[in-house]
Coordinates of C-alpha atoms in Angstrom, one line a residue:
Chain T
X1224 CA 51.4 117.3 38.7
X1225 CA 50.4 115.8 35.3
X1226 CA 50.7 112.1 34.8
X1227 CA 52.0 110.4 31.7
X1228 CA 50.0 107.2 30.7
X1229 CA 52.3 104.7 29.1
X1230 CA 51.2 101.5 27.4
X1231 CA 51.5 98.7 27.3
X1232 CA 53.0 98.0 30.8
X1233 CA 54.8 94.9 29.5
X1234 CA 55.5 93.2 26.2
X1235 CA 56.7 89.6 25.5
X1236 CA 57.8 89.2 21.9
X1237 CA 59.9 86.9 19.7
X1238 CA 63.3 88.1 18.5
X1239 CA 62.9 89.8 15.2
X1240 CA 59.4 91.2 15.8
X1241 CA 58.7 94.9 15.7
X1242 CA 57.6 96.7 18.9
X1243 CA 55.4 99.7 19.4
X1244 CA 54.6 101.5 22.6
X1245 CA 53.0 104.9 23.3
X1246 CA 52.6 107.6 25.9
X1247 CA 49.7 110.1 26.4
X1248 CA 49.2 113.1 28.5
X1249 CA 46.2 115.3 29.4
X1250 CA 48.4 118.4 28.9
X1251 CA 50.3 119.8 26.0
X1252 CA 54.0 119.7 26.3
X1253 CA 56.9 121.0 24.2
X1254 CA 59.3 118.0 24.6
X1255 CA 58.9 114.3 24.5
X1256 CA 61.8 112.1 25.6
X1257 CA 62.3 108.3 25.5
X1258 CA 64.6 106.6 27.9
X1259 CA 65.7 103.0 28.2
X1260 CA 66.7 101.4 31.5
X1261 CA 68.6 98.1 31.6
X1262 CA 68.8 95.9 34.7
X1263 CA 71.0 97.4 37.3
X1264 CA 71.6 100.6 35.4
X1265 CA 70.2 104.1 35.3
X1266 CA 67.9 105.3 32.4
X1267 CA 69.7 106.3 29.2
X1268 CA 68.2 108.8 26.7
X1269 CA 67.3 107.2 23.4
X1270 CA 65.4 109.9 21.5
X1271 CA 64.3 113.5 22.2
X1272 CA 61.5 115.2 20.3
X1273 CA 60.9 118.9 20.3
X1274 CA 58.3 119.7 17.6
X1275 CA 54.7 118.5 17.1
X1276 CA 54.7 116.0 14.2
X1277 CA 58.4 115.4 14.5
X1278 CA 59.6 111.9 13.5
X1279 CA 63.1 110.9 14.6
X1280 CA 65.1 107.8 14.2
X1281 CA 68.0 106.3 16.1
X1282 CA 69.1 103.1 14.4
X1283 CA 66.2 100.7 14.7
X1284 CA 64.3 103.0 16.9
X1285 CA 61.8 105.5 15.7
X1286 CA 59.8 108.0 17.8
X1287 CA 57.1 110.5 16.9
X1288 CA 55.8 113.6 18.6
X1289 CA 52.0 113.6 18.2
X1290 CA 50.4 116.4 16.3
X1291 CA 48.2 117.3 19.3
X1292 CA 51.3 117.5 21.5
X1293 CA 49.7 115.2 24.0
X1294 CA 51.1 111.9 22.8
X1295 CA 54.2 110.1 21.5
X1296 CA 55.0 106.7 20.3
X1297 CA 58.2 104.6 20.1
X1298 CA 58.8 101.8 17.6
X1299 CA 61.6 99.3 17.6
X1300 CA 62.0 97.3 14.4
X1301 CA 63.5 93.8 14.1
X1302 CA 64.0 93.4 17.9
X1303 CA 67.2 91.8 19.2
X1304 CA 68.0 90.4 22.6
X1305 CA 69.8 93.5 23.8
X1306 CA 66.6 95.5 23.3
X1307 CA 65.4 94.0 26.6
X1308 CA 64.8 96.6 29.3
X1309 CA 62.3 99.1 30.5
X1310 CA 61.4 102.0 28.2
X1311 CA 60.2 105.2 29.7
X1312 CA 58.6 108.2 28.1
X1313 CA 59.3 111.5 29.9
X1314 CA 58.4 115.2 29.7
X1315 CA 59.6 118.4 31.3
X1316 CA 57.1 120.0 33.7
X1317 CA 58.8 123.2 34.3
X1318 CA 62.4 123.9 33.3
X1319 CA 64.2 121.2 35.2
X1320 CA 61.5 118.8 36.5
X1321 CA 61.5 115.6 34.4
X1322 CA 58.4 113.5 34.8
X1323 CA 58.4 109.8 33.7
X1324 CA 55.7 107.5 32.5
X1325 CA 55.1 104.2 34.2
X1326 CA 57.4 102.3 31.8
X1327 CA 57.0 99.5 29.3
X1328 CA 59.0 96.3 30.2
X1329 CA 60.2 94.6 27.1
X1330 CA 61.0 90.9 27.2
X1331 CA 62.3 89.1 24.1
X1332 CA 62.3 85.3 23.5
X1333 CA 65.2 84.3 21.4
Chain A
X441 CA 85.9 107.5 32.7
X442 CA 82.6 107.1 34.6
X443 CA 80.3 110.1 33.9
X444 CA 77.9 109.9 36.9
X445 CA 78.9 107.7 39.7
X446 CA 77.2 106.8 43.0
X447 CA 78.3 105.0 46.1
X448 CA 77.4 102.6 47.5
X449 CA 75.7 100.4 44.9
X450 CA 73.9 98.5 47.6
X451 CA 72.9 99.6 51.1
X452 CA 71.2 97.4 53.6
X453 CA 70.4 98.9 57.0
X454 CA 68.0 98.8 59.9
X455 CA 65.0 101.0 60.5
X456 CA 65.9 104.2 62.4
X457 CA 69.4 104.4 61.2
X458 CA 70.9 107.4 59.3
X459 CA 72.7 106.8 56.0
X460 CA 74.2 108.8 53.2
X461 CA 74.5 108.1 49.4
X462 CA 77.2 110.0 47.5
X463 CA 77.1 111.1 43.9
X464 CA 79.8 112.6 41.7
X465 CA 79.8 113.7 38.1
X466 CA 82.8 114.5 35.9
X467 CA 80.8 115.9 33.0
X468 CA 81.2 119.5 34.0
X469 CA 77.5 119.9 34.5
X470 CA 76.0 122.6 36.7
X471 CA 72.8 120.9 37.7
X472 CA 72.4 117.6 39.6
X473 CA 69.3 115.6 40.7
X474 CA 68.1 112.8 42.9
X475 CA 65.4 110.5 41.8
X476 CA 63.6 107.6 43.6
X477 CA 62.5 104.5 41.8
X478 CA 60.0 102.3 43.7
X479 CA 59.4 98.6 43.5
X480 CA 57.0 99.1 40.6
X481 CA 59.8 100.9 38.7
X482 CA 58.0 104.3 39.0
X483 CA 60.7 107.0 38.7
X484 CA 60.1 110.3 40.5
X485 CA 62.3 113.4 41.0
X486 CA 63.1 114.3 44.6
X487 CA 65.6 117.2 44.4
X488 CA 67.5 119.3 41.9
X489 CA 70.5 121.6 42.6
X490 CA 72.0 124.2 40.3
X491 CA 75.4 125.5 41.1
X492 CA 74.9 124.2 44.7
X493 CA 71.5 125.9 45.1
X494 CA 68.4 123.9 45.7
X495 CA 65.9 124.4 42.8
X496 CA 63.4 121.6 43.1
X497 CA 62.2 119.9 46.4
X498 CA 59.3 117.6 45.5
X499 CA 57.4 117.2 48.8
X500 CA 60.1 114.9 50.1
X501 CA 60.0 114.2 53.9
X502 CA 62.6 116.4 55.7
X503 CA 64.3 113.3 56.8
X504 CA 65.9 113.5 53.4
X505 CA 68.6 116.2 53.1
X506 CA 70.6 116.7 50.0
X507 CA 74.0 118.5 50.3
X508 CA 76.0 119.9 47.5
X509 CA 79.6 120.7 48.5
X510 CA 80.5 121.7 45.0
X511 CA 79.0 121.6 41.5
X512 CA 80.4 118.1 40.9
X513 CA 78.9 116.4 44.0
X514 CA 75.4 116.0 45.3
X515 CA 75.0 113.7 48.3
X516 CA 71.8 112.5 49.9
X517 CA 71.5 112.0 53.6
X518 CA 68.6 110.2 55.1
X519 CA 67.7 110.3 58.8
X520 CA 65.6 107.8 60.8
X521 CA 65.2 105.4 57.9
X522 CA 61.8 103.8 57.4
X523 CA 60.7 100.7 55.6
X524 CA 59.1 102.8 52.9
X525 CA 62.4 104.3 52.1
X526 CA 63.5 101.1 50.4
X527 CA 64.0 101.9 46.8
X528 CA 66.6 102.5 44.1
X529 CA 67.9 106.1 44.3
X530 CA 69.4 107.6 41.1
X531 CA 71.6 110.6 40.8
X532 CA 71.6 112.5 37.5
X533 CA 73.2 115.6 36.1
X534 CA 72.8 118.0 33.2
X535 CA 73.7 121.4 31.8
X536 CA 71.3 124.3 32.5
X537 CA 70.6 125.5 29.0
X538 CA 69.8 129.0 27.9
X539 CA 66.3 130.2 28.9
X540 CA 66.4 128.1 32.0
X541 CA 65.6 124.8 30.3
X542 CA 67.9 121.8 30.8
X543 CA 69.8 119.6 28.4
X544 CA 69.9 115.8 28.5
X545 CA 70.0 114.4 32.0
X546 CA 72.6 111.7 32.5
X547 CA 71.8 109.1 35.2
X548 CA 74.1 107.2 37.5
X549 CA 73.9 103.5 38.0
X550 CA 71.6 103.8 41.1
X551 CA 71.9 102.8 44.8
X552 CA 69.6 100.1 46.0
X553 CA 68.6 100.9 49.5
X554 CA 67.0 98.1 51.6
X555 CA 65.6 99.1 55.0
X556 CA 64.9 96.1 57.3

């Protein structure tokens, strides 16, 4: 199956900084999803994107569906300690098969 | 009021044993899944069930056998456990939307399996 290339693999930032991560694919998809996984928990959906060019916000989080339909980015503004976790992009390959990127591990220094 | 629950949270066992992980969802969803997350945090789908019918089986060894007694439960039984089976296993559930696509998948807290 197709792979999602997510970068960076990890980020170490200071509290208050903005964060940006992205995901690319060699194939065109109709949906981009961004999940967050906190330690000891399962992934939780943050933002879902359904149209090329779509820009969607959820509080301090903003995600965009690339025009080429092969990429997406997630931005976090003014990071706070509770933003720590692993962020995954994901796409549907087929109706029910959710495929995840490798994840971006975010660490925040207070 | 837990949405998707899994038991046990931790499972430590010897190679060669048979073990089961249970999953229950109280969201009224009709589709349930099992995912495996390896030590590098890579998350990969294993199975999906819709209304107790197997829909996705992602080249998982036949030592893994999911069983869905009803729409709210999807259990995972693993025979002859191997060292490489050590991972975190996540259950998830969703609605099957119109046109065969699925709505948001809600994940359980995971079961950390350690095979010694």
